[in-house]
PDB file of C-alpha atoms in Angstrom:
ATOM      1  CA  MET L   5     147.065 111.891 108.818  1.00 49.00           C
ATOM      2  CA  GLU L   6     147.122 108.108 109.140  1.00 51.00           C
ATOM      3  CA  ASP L   7     143.503 108.031 110.476  1.00 51.00           C
ATOM      4  CA  HIS L   8     142.361 110.113 107.514  1.00 53.00           C
ATOM      5  CA  MET L   9     143.950 107.639 105.101  1.00 53.00           C
ATOM      6  CA  GLU L  10     142.300 104.665 106.851  1.00 62.00           C
ATOM      7  CA  GLY L  11     138.884 106.368 106.730  1.00 66.00           C
ATOM      8  CA  SER L  12     139.338 107.147 103.059  1.00 88.00           C
ATOM      9  CA  ASP L  13     140.371 103.550 102.327  1.00 91.00           C
ATOM     10  CA  LEU L  14     137.371 102.229 104.280  1.00 90.00           C
ATOM     11  CA  GLU L  15     134.998 104.523 102.409  1.00 91.00           C
ATOM     12  CA  ARG L  16     136.486 103.484  99.073  1.00 93.00           C
ATOM     13  CA  ARG L  17     136.234  99.773  99.989  1.00 93.00           C
ATOM     14  CA  TYR L  18     132.641 100.247 101.211  1.00 93.00           C
ATOM     15  CA  GLY L  19     131.799 101.958  97.908  1.00 92.00           C
ATOM     16  CA  GLN L  20     133.358  99.092  95.959  1.00 94.00           C
ATOM     17  CA  LEU L  21     131.400  96.485  97.912  1.00 94.00           C
ATOM     18  CA  LEU L  22     128.180  98.426  97.389  1.00 95.00           C
ATOM     19  CA  ALA L  23     128.851  98.733  93.647  1.00 92.00           C
ATOM     20  CA  GLN L  24     129.663  95.018  93.332  1.00 94.00           C
ATOM     21  CA  TRP L  25     126.518  94.019  95.214  1.00 95.00           C
ATOM     22  CA  LEU L  26     124.353  96.329  93.103  1.00 94.00           C
ATOM     23  CA  GLU L  27     125.892  94.961  89.905  1.00 93.00           C
ATOM     24  CA  ARG L  28     125.080  91.385  91.015  1.00 95.00           C
ATOM     25  CA  VAL L  29     121.508  92.376  91.906  1.00 94.00           C
ATOM     26  CA  GLU L  30     120.976  94.187  88.597  1.00 91.00           C
ATOM     27  CA  CYS L  31     122.399  91.222  86.674  1.00 92.00           C
ATOM     28  CA  GLU L  32     120.190  88.748  88.517  1.00 91.00           C
ATOM     29  CA  LEU L  33     117.075  90.889  88.055  1.00 89.00           C
ATOM     30  CA  GLY L  34     117.886  91.842  84.472  1.00 87.00           C
ATOM     31  CA  LEU L  35     117.368  95.546  85.023  1.00 84.00           C
ATOM     32  CA  GLN L  36     119.356  98.689  85.616  1.00 84.00           C
ATOM     33  CA  VAL L  37     118.471 100.342  88.907  1.00 83.00           C
ATOM     34  CA  ALA L  38     121.158 103.017  88.965  1.00 76.00           C
ATOM     35  CA  GLU L  39     122.738 105.041  86.214  1.00 74.00           C
ATOM     36  CA  GLY L  40     126.167 106.036  87.409  1.00 73.00           C
ATOM     37  CA  PRO L  41     126.867 105.979  91.137  1.00 78.00           C
ATOM     38  CA  PRO L  42     124.177 104.389  93.330  1.00 84.00           C
ATOM     39  CA  ALA L  43     121.449 106.798  94.403  1.00 88.00           C
ATOM     40  CA  ASP L  44     121.080 107.754  98.051  1.00 90.00           C
ATOM     41  CA  TRP L  45     118.072 105.459  98.504  1.00 93.00           C
ATOM     42  CA  ILE L  46     120.137 102.476  97.286  1.00 94.00           C
ATOM     43  CA  ARG L  47     122.942 103.440  99.658  1.00 93.00           C
ATOM     44  CA  ASP L  48     120.367 103.607 102.476  1.00 94.00           C
ATOM     45  CA  VAL L  49     119.046 100.120 101.638  1.00 94.00           C
ATOM     46  CA  TYR L  50     122.598  98.754 101.598  1.00 95.00           C
ATOM     47  CA  ARG L  51     123.485 100.539 104.838  1.00 94.00           C
ATOM     48  CA  ASP L  52     120.331  99.335 106.612  1.00 95.00           C
ATOM     49  CA  HIS L  53     120.167  95.769 105.261  1.00 95.00           C
ATOM     50  CA  GLY L  54     123.585  94.828 103.886  1.00 93.00           C
ATOM     51  CA  GLU L  55     123.818  92.610 100.826  1.00 95.00           C
ATOM     52  CA  LEU L  56     120.160  91.694 100.416  1.00 95.00           C
ATOM     53  CA  PRO L  57     119.246  88.910  98.019  1.00 96.00           C
ATOM     54  CA  ALA L  58     118.090  90.243  94.656  1.00 94.00           C
ATOM     55  CA  ASP L  59     114.454  89.255  95.217  1.00 94.00           C
ATOM     56  CA  ARG L  60     114.245  91.173  98.504  1.00 95.00           C
ATOM     57  CA  PHE L  61     115.890  94.242  96.985  1.00 95.00           C
ATOM     58  CA  ALA L  62     113.493  93.966  94.024  1.00 94.00           C
ATOM     59  CA  GLN L  63     110.533  94.077  96.404  1.00 95.00           C
ATOM     60  CA  ILE L  64     111.871  97.229  98.105  1.00 95.00           C
ATOM     61  CA  ALA L  65     112.593  98.904  94.758  1.00 94.00           C
ATOM     62  CA  PHE L  66     109.199  97.897  93.350  1.00 96.00           C
ATOM     63  CA  GLU L  67     107.323  99.263  96.369  1.00 96.00           C
ATOM     64  CA  ARG L  68     109.257 102.525  96.058  1.00 95.00           C
ATOM     65  CA  LYS L  69     108.444 102.873  92.359  1.00 96.00           C
ATOM     66  CA  LEU L  70     104.779 101.965  92.883  1.00 97.00           C
ATOM     67  CA  ARG L  71     104.427 104.520  95.697  1.00 97.00           C
ATOM     68  CA  PHE L  72     105.781 107.281  93.444  1.00 96.00           C
ATOM     69  CA  VAL L  73     103.535 106.243  90.541  1.00 97.00           C
ATOM     70  CA  LEU L  74     100.463 106.218  92.777  1.00 96.00           C
ATOM     71  CA  GLU L  75     101.376 109.695  94.057  1.00 96.00           C
ATOM     72  CA  ALA L  76     102.125 111.176  90.632  1.00 96.00           C
ATOM     73  CA  PHE L  77      99.375 109.654  88.500  1.00 97.00           C
ATOM     74  CA  PRO L  78      96.313 111.313  90.096  1.00 96.00           C
ATOM     75  CA  GLU L  79      98.021 114.719  90.064  1.00 95.00           C
ATOM     76  CA  VAL L  80      99.096 114.474  86.423  1.00 96.00           C
ATOM     77  CA  ALA L  81      95.728 113.047  85.317  1.00 96.00           C
ATOM     78  CA  ALA L  82      93.877 115.823  87.183  1.00 95.00           C
ATOM     79  CA  ALA L  83      96.104 118.505  85.637  1.00 95.00           C
ATOM     80  CA  SER L  84      95.543 117.135  82.149  1.00 95.00           C
ATOM     81  CA  ALA L  85      91.761 116.924  82.689  1.00 95.00           C
ATOM     82  CA  ARG L  86      91.694 120.471  84.053  1.00 94.00           C
ATOM     83  CA  ASP L  87      93.735 121.810  81.122  1.00 93.00           C
ATOM     84  CA  THR L  88      92.075 119.829  78.320  1.00 95.00           C
ATOM     85  CA  GLY L  89      88.614 118.947  79.610  1.00 96.00           C
ATOM     86  CA  LEU L  90      89.336 115.330  78.623  1.00 96.00           C
ATOM     87  CA  ARG L  91      89.064 112.315  80.928  1.00 92.00           C
ATOM     88  CA  VAL L  92      92.049 110.104  81.468  1.00 94.00           C
ATOM     89  CA  ASP L  93      90.305 106.724  81.563  1.00 92.00           C
ATOM     90  CA  ILE L  94      93.309 104.668  82.562  1.00 94.00           C
ATOM     91  CA  ARG L  95      94.851 103.455  85.785  1.00 95.00           C
ATOM     92  CA  PRO L  96      98.314 102.132  86.525  1.00 97.00           C
ATOM     93  CA  ASP L  97      98.609  98.430  85.762  1.00 97.00           C
ATOM     94  CA  VAL L  98     100.648  96.611  88.400  1.00 97.00           C
ATOM     95  CA  THR L  99     102.419  93.258  88.224  1.00 97.00           C
ATOM     96  CA  HIS L 100     104.038  92.497  91.562  1.00 96.00           C
ATOM     97  CA  PRO L 101     107.454  90.826  91.645  1.00 94.00           C
ATOM     98  CA  SER L 102     107.186  87.126  90.875  1.00 92.00           C
ATOM     99  CA  THR L 103     109.169  84.307  89.314  1.00 89.00           C
ATOM    100  CA  ASP L 104     108.122  85.465  85.845  1.00 91.00           C
ATOM    101  CA  PHE L 105     108.742  89.160  86.589  1.00 91.00           C
ATOM    102  CA  PRO L 106     111.437  89.306  89.311  1.00 91.00           C
ATOM    103  CA  ALA L 107     111.451  93.117  89.462  1.00 91.00           C
ATOM    104  CA  GLY L 108     107.710  93.571  88.997  1.00 94.00           C
ATOM    105  CA  ILE L 109     106.236  95.963  86.457  1.00 95.00           C
ATOM    106  CA  VAL L 110     104.267  99.182  86.739  1.00 98.00           C
ATOM    107  CA  ILE L 111     102.635 100.297  83.503  1.00 98.00           C
ATOM    108  CA  VAL L 112     100.814 103.554  82.807  1.00 97.00           C
ATOM    109  CA  ALA L 113      99.060 103.786  79.432  1.00 95.00           C
ATOM    110  CA  GLU L 114     101.160 100.957  77.990  1.00 94.00           C
ATOM    111  CA  LEU L 115     104.416 102.606  79.125  1.00 96.00           C
ATOM    112  CA  ALA L 116     106.485 100.612  81.621  1.00 96.00           C
ATOM    113  CA  ILE L 117     107.813 102.994  84.261  1.00 96.00           C
ATOM    114  CA  GLN L 118     111.575 102.509  84.510  1.00 93.00           C
ATOM    115  CA  SER L 119     112.719 105.114  87.028  1.00 93.00           C
ATOM    116  CA  PHE L 120     112.992 104.632  90.777  1.00 92.00           C
ATOM    117  CA  ASP L 121     113.390 108.280  91.788  1.00 91.00           C
ATOM    118  CA  PRO L 122     110.416 110.589  92.384  1.00 93.00           C
ATOM    119  CA  ALA L 123     111.239 113.091  89.620  1.00 94.00           C
ATOM    120  CA  GLY L 124     111.969 110.382  87.060  1.00 94.00           C
ATOM    121  CA  VAL L 125     108.750 108.532  87.864  1.00 96.00           C
ATOM    122  CA  ARG L 126     106.737 111.775  87.670  1.00 96.00           C
ATOM    123  CA  ALA L 127     108.244 112.610  84.265  1.00 97.00           C
ATOM    124  CA  GLU L 128     107.526 109.097  82.952  1.00 97.00           C
ATOM    125  CA  VAL L 129     103.946 109.189  84.252  1.00 97.00           C
ATOM    126  CA  ALA L 130     103.457 112.596  82.601  1.00 97.00           C
ATOM    127  CA  ASP L 131     104.858 111.208  79.347  1.00 96.00           C
ATOM    128  CA  ALA L 132     102.440 108.269  79.549  1.00 97.00           C
ATOM    129  CA  VAL L 133      99.425 110.536  80.151  1.00 97.00           C
ATOM    130  CA  GLN L 134     100.565 112.823  77.356  1.00 95.00           C
ATOM    131  CA  THR L 135     100.872 109.859  74.964  1.00 96.00           C
ATOM    132  CA  TYR L 136      97.458 108.562  76.041  1.00 97.00           C
ATOM    133  CA  LEU L 137      95.830 111.932  75.257  1.00 97.00           C
ATOM    134  CA  ALA L 138      97.527 112.072  71.863  1.00 96.00           C
ATOM    135  CA  ASP L 139      96.619 108.481  70.947  1.00 96.00           C
ATOM    136  CA  ARG L 140      93.057 108.477  72.301  1.00 96.00           C
ATOM    137  CA  TYR L 141      91.948 112.036  71.533  1.00 96.00           C
ATOM    138  CA  GLY L 142      94.532 113.386  69.098  1.00 96.00           C
ATOM    139  CA  ARG L 143      95.211 116.096  71.674  1.00 95.00           C
ATOM    140  CA  LEU L 144      98.602 117.664  72.263  1.00 94.00           C
ATOM    141  CA  TRP L 145      99.133 118.466  75.935  1.00 95.00           C
ATOM    142  CA  PRO L 146     100.630 120.593  77.375  1.00 95.00           C
ATOM    143  CA  LEU L 147     101.503 123.414  75.008  1.00 92.00           C
ATOM    144  CA  CYS L 148     104.256 125.945  75.558  1.00 91.00           C
ATOM    145  CA  GLN L 149     102.531 129.273  76.107  1.00 88.00           C
ATOM    146  CA  GLU L 150     105.351 131.117  74.328  1.00 88.00           C
ATOM    147  CA  HIS L 151     105.659 128.903  71.244  1.00 88.00           C
ATOM    148  CA  ASP L 152     102.299 127.100  71.022  1.00 87.00           C
ATOM    149  CA  ARG L 153     104.131 123.788  70.618  1.00 89.00           C
ATOM    150  CA  GLY L 154     103.906 120.581  72.582  1.00 90.00           C
ATOM    151  CA  MET L 155     106.261 120.162  75.517  1.00 94.00           C
ATOM    152  CA  HIS L 156     107.963 117.016  76.737  1.00 94.00           C
ATOM    153  CA  ALA L 157     108.358 115.710  80.278  1.00 95.00           C
ATOM    154  CA  VAL L 158     111.989 115.569  81.408  1.00 95.00           C
ATOM    155  CA  THR L 159     113.965 115.282  84.591  1.00 93.00           C
ATOM    156  CA  TYR L 160     116.148 118.331  85.096  1.00 91.00           C
ATOM    157  CA  GLU L 161     118.099 119.130  88.263  1.00 90.00           C
ATOM    158  CA  SER L 162     116.111 116.511  90.233  1.00 89.00           C
ATOM    159  CA  GLU L 163     112.737 117.911  89.174  1.00 93.00           C
ATOM    160  CA  ALA L 164     110.137 116.709  86.699  1.00 95.00           C
ATOM    161  CA  LEU L 165     109.582 119.535  84.235  1.00 95.00           C
ATOM    162  CA  TRP L 166     107.741 120.188  81.022  1.00 95.00           C
ATOM    163  CA  TRP L 167     110.368 121.205  78.481  1.00 94.00           C
ATOM    164  CA  CYS L 168     109.874 123.214  75.292  1.00 93.00           C
ATOM    165  CA  ARG L 169     112.254 122.015  72.610  1.00 88.00           C
ATOM    166  CA  ALA L 170     111.345 124.899  70.287  1.00 83.00           C
ATOM    167  CA  GLN L 171     113.684 127.190  72.219  1.00 84.00           C
ATOM    168  CA  ASP L 172     115.128 124.648  74.701  1.00 84.00           C
ATOM    169  CA  HIS L 173     113.625 126.043  77.897  1.00 89.00           C
ATOM    170  CA  PRO L 174     111.576 124.780  80.854  1.00 86.00           C
ATOM    171  CA  GLY L 175     107.845 125.331  80.578  1.00 87.00           C
ATOM    172  CA  GLY L 176     106.745 124.474  84.125  1.00 88.00           C
ATOM    173  CA  ARG L 177     106.760 121.734  86.700  1.00 91.00           C
ATOM    174  CA  VAL L 178     104.960 118.433  86.180  1.00 93.00           C
ATOM    175  CA  PRO L 179     102.034 118.479  86.712  1.00 79.00           C
ATOM    176  CA  LEU L 180     101.023 121.885  85.461  1.00 53.00           C
ATOM    177  CA  GLY L 181      99.035 123.972  87.845  1.00 44.00           C
TER     178      GLY L 181
END
């Protein structure tokens, strides 16, 4: 029983140290990396590297976000082109971490991608492509097949989904297809 208590105390203390470090990093970078408890990838960074300086953590987080954007964008753009017949003449705009932008910036169609998890990034990229199509071509994409209304990209149960707000139901995974 005593060993179980010590393990529990160690885990709690480890969690506190992780949370304090992440709070310092977020404060120094001026951005929120985690909503609620730290995500598994943040725990892995902390486990593997300890209390990294904010600039080093920012580089890791930026590279993660950029990788997910570069994976999601071509798929979402291709799905929109296939469904609408319209070209998506944009590319992600990347500003690597620097003194002026300590966390770096990844922009798709004038929307700064905020998420660091794959589903969140995919939903934000889909939202950016959707906004681009609406602004450039006046085209609503995608439409709910049941309600003939525009859907919105959301993250639901760790997946990027198109969501129909007409009847509050999922309309398919992002990208469609």
